[in-house]
Short mmCIF file of C-alpha atoms in Angstrom, two decimals:
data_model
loop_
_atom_site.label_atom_id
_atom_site.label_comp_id
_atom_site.label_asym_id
_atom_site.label_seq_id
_atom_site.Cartn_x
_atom_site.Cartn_y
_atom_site.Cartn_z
CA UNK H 1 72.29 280.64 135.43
CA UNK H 2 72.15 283.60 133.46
CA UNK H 3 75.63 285.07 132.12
CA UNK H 4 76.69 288.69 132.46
CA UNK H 5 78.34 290.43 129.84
CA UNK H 6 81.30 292.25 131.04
CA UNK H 7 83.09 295.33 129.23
CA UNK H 8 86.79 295.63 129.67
CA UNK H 9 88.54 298.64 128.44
CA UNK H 10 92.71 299.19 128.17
CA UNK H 11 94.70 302.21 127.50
CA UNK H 12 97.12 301.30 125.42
CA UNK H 13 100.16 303.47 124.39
CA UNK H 14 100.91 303.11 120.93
CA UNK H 15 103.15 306.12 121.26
CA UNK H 16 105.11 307.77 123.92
CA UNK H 17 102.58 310.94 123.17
CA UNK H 18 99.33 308.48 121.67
CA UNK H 19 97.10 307.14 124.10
CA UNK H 20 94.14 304.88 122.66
CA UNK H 21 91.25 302.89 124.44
CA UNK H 22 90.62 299.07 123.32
CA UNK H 23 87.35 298.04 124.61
CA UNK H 24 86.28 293.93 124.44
CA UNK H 25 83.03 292.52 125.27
CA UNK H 26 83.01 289.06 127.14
CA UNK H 27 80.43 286.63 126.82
CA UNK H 28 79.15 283.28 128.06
CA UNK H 29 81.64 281.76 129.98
CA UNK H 30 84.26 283.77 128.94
CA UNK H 31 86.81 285.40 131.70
CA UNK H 32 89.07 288.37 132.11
CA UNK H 33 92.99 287.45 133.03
CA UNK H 34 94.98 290.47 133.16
CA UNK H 35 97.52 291.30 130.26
CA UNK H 36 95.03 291.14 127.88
CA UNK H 37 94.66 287.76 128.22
CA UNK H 38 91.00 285.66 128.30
CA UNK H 39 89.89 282.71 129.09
CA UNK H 40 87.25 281.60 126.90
CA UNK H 41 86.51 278.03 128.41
CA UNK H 42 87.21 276.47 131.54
CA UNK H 43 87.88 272.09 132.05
CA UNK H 44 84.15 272.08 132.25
CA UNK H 45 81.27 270.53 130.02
CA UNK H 46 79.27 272.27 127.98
CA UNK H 47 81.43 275.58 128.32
CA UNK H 48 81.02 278.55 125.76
CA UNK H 49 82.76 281.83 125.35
CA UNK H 50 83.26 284.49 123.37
CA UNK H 51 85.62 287.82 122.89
CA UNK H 52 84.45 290.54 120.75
CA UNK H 53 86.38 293.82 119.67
CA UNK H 54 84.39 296.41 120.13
CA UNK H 55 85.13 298.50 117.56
CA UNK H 56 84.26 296.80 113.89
CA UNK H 57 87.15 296.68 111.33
CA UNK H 58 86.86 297.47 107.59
CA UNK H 59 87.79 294.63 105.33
CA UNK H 60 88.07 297.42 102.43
CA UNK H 61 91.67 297.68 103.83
CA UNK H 62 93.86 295.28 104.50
CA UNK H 63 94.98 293.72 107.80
CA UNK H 64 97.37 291.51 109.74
CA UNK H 65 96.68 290.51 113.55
CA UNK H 66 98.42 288.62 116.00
CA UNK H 67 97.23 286.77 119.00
CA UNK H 68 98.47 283.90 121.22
CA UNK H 69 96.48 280.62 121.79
CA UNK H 70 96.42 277.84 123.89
CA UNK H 71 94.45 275.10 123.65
CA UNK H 72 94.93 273.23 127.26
CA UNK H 73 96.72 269.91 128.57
CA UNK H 74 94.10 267.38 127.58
CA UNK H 75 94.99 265.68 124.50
CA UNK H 76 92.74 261.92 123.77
CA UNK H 77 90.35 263.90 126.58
CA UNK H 78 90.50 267.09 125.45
CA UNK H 79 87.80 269.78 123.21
CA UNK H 80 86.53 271.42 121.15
CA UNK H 81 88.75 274.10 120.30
CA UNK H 82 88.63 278.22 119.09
CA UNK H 83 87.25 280.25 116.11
CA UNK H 84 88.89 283.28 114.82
CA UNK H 85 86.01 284.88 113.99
CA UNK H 86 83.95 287.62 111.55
CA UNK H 87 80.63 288.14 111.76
CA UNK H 88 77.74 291.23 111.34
CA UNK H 89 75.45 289.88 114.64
CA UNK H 90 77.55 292.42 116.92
CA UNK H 91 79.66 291.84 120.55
CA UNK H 92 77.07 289.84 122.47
CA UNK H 93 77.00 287.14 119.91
CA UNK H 94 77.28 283.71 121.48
CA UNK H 95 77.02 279.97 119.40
CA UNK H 96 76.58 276.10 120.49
CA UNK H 97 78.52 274.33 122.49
CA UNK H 98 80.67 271.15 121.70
CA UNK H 99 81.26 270.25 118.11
CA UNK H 100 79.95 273.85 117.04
CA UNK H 101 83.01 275.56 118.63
CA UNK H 102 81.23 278.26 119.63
CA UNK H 103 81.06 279.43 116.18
CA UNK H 104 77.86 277.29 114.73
CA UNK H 105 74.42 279.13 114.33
CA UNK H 106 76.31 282.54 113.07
CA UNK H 107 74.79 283.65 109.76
CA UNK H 108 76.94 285.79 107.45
CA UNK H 109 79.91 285.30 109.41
CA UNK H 110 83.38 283.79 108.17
CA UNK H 111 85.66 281.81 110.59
CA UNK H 112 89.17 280.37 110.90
CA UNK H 113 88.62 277.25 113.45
CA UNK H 114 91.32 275.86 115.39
CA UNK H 115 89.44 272.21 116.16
CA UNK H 116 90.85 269.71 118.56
CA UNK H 117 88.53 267.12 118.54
CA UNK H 118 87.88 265.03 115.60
CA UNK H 119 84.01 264.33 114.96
CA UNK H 120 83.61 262.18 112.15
CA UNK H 121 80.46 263.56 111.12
CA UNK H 122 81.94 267.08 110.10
CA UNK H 123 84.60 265.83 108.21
CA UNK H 124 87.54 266.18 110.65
CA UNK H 125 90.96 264.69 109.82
CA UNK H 126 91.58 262.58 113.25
CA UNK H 127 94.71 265.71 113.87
CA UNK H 128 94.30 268.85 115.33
CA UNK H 129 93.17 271.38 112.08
CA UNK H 130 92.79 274.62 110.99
CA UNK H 131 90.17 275.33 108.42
CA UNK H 132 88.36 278.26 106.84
CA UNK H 133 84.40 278.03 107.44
CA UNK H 134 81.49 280.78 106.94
CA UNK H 135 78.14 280.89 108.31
CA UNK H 136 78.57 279.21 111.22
CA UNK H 137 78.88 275.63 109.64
CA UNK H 138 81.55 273.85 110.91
CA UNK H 139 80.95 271.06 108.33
CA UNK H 140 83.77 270.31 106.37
CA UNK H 141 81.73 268.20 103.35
CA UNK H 142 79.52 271.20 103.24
CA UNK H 143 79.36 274.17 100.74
CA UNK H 144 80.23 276.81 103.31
CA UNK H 145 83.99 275.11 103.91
CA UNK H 146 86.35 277.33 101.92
CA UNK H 147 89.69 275.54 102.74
CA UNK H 148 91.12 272.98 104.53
CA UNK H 149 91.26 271.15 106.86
CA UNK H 150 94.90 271.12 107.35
CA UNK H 151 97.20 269.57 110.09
CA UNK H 152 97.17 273.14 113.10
CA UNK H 153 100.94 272.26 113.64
CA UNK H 154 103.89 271.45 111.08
CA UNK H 155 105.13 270.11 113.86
CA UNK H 156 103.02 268.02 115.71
CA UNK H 157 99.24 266.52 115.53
CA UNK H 158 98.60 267.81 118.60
CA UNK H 159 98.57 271.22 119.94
CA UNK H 160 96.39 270.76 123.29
CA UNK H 161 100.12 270.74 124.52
CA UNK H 162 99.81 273.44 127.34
CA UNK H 163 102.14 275.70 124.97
CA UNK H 164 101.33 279.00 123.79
CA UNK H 165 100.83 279.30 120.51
CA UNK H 166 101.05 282.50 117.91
CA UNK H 167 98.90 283.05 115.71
CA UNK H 168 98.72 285.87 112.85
CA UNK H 169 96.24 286.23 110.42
CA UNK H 170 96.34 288.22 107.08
CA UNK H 171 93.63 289.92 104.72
CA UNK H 172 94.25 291.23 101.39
CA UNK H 173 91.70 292.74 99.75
CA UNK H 174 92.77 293.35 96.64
CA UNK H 175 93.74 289.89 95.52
CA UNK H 176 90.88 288.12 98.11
CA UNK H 177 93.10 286.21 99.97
CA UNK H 178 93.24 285.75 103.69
CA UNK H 179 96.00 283.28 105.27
CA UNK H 180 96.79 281.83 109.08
CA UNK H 181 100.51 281.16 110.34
CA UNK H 182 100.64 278.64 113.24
CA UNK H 183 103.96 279.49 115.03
CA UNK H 184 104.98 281.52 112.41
CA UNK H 185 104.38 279.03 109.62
CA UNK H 186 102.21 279.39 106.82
CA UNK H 187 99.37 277.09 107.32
CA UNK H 188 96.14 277.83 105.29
CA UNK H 189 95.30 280.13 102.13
CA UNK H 190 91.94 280.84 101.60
CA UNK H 191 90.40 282.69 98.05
CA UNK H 192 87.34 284.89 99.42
CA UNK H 193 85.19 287.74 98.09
CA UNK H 194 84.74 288.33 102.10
CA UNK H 195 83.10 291.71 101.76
CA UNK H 196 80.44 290.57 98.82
CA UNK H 197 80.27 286.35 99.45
CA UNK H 198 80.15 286.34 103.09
CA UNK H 199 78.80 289.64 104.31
CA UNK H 200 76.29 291.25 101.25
CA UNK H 201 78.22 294.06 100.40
CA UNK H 202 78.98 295.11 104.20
CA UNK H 203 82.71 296.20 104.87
CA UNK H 204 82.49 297.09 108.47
CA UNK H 205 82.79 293.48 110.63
CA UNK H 206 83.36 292.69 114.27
CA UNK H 207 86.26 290.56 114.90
CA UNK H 208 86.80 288.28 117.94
CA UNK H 209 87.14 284.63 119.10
CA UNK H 210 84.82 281.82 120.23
CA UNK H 211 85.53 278.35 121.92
CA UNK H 212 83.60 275.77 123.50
CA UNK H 213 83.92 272.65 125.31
CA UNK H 214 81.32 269.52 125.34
CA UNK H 215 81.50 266.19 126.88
CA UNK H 216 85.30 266.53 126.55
CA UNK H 217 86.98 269.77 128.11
CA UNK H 218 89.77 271.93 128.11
CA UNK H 219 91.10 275.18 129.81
CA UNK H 220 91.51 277.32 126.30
CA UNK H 221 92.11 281.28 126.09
CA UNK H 222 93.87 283.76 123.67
CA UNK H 223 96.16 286.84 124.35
CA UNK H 224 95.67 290.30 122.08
CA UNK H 225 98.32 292.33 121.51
CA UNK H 226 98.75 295.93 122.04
CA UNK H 227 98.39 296.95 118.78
CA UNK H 228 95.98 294.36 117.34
CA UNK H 229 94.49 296.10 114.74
CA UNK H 230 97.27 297.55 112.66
CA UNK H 231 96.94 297.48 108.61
CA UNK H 232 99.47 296.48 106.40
#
């Protein structure tokens, strides 16, 4: 069955007097829920989706968004998870299901993977994890893993809890960091020449998320704020 990419715009007011439109492409599998909410995969196999800001964000400036995740009921039963995701292939790009998140088959792309399901053959801790990845390898052993994997969750080993869970990520360009907090806990630091490593000297990036499910499922979506793109 062939997917239809759908375009949703919002007006948001950043200002009583400041009106500005936020456009997202959907994807695969990927659904519109109202408040700026989407659901990327549905508790069905082989499910991918993807979210895409339109407009592409320059990683000569720094940033810090915010977003809301949750990653579904199913704990021993429940996959694969969702990438926070940079990448040059533009808003209809879509990955492989199950193990690859969504995110694997992306070239010169960097991503932030929130993983639920351990697969022993990528080098998964048997907790839920957050790691930095580029390229769309999802391969912790391999060259393209830049940090991690560490434990999602100070709090728990599981976060395919049904709870909503906030999310902010941070770029700095001058000192080539970027960092996740997990319920407003530092999680993950990763040291990356993003703009000349990962991209070839290309500032201007897409932004969005991807998520997939495979033999195991899981209901999974995120939730943009307002003013997502704001710079430090």
């Amino acid at each position: 069955i062939m997917k239809t990419k759908l375009i949703l715009s919002f007006l948001v007011v950043i200002l009583p007097t400041i009106i500005s439109a936020q456009t997202y492409f959907l994807n695969g599998d990927a659904t519109f829920m109202g408040n700026d909410c989407y659901r990327l995969t549905d508790a069905f196999n082989d499910e991918n989706g993807t979210v895409w800001y339109a407009n592409q964000i320059d990683l000569s400036q720094p940033f810090e968004l915010q977003f809301i995740m949750n990653f579904g009921t199913f704990d021993q039963n429940g996959a694969d998870g969702i990438v926070f995701v940079l990448q040059t292939q533009g808003t209809d790009a879509l990955g492989i299901t199950g193990g690859g998140l969504g995110f694997e088959g992306f070239n010169n792309s960097f991503g932030i993977e929130f993983d639920t399901w351990s697969n022993a053959d990528n080098g998964d801790p048997l907790f839920d994890h957050i790691a930095m990845v580029s390229d769309g390898v999802v391969n912790h052993n391999a060259p393209q893993n830049i940090a991690g994997p560490v434990q999602a969750s100070n709090l728990s080993v599981n976060i395919e809890d049904g709870q909503n869970h906030v999310v902010t990520v941070r770029w700095n360009p001058e000192a080539l960091t970027i960092s996740v907090d997990f319920d407003c806990q530092p999680r993950l630091t990763g040291g990356i020449d993003l703009v000349n490593e990962i991209f070839n000297g290309q500032e201007s990036v897409y932004f969005g998320f991807t998520a997939s499910t495979g033999g195991a499922v899981n209901v999974q979506t995120v939730c943009l704020q307002d003013n997502i793109v704001a710079s430090d």
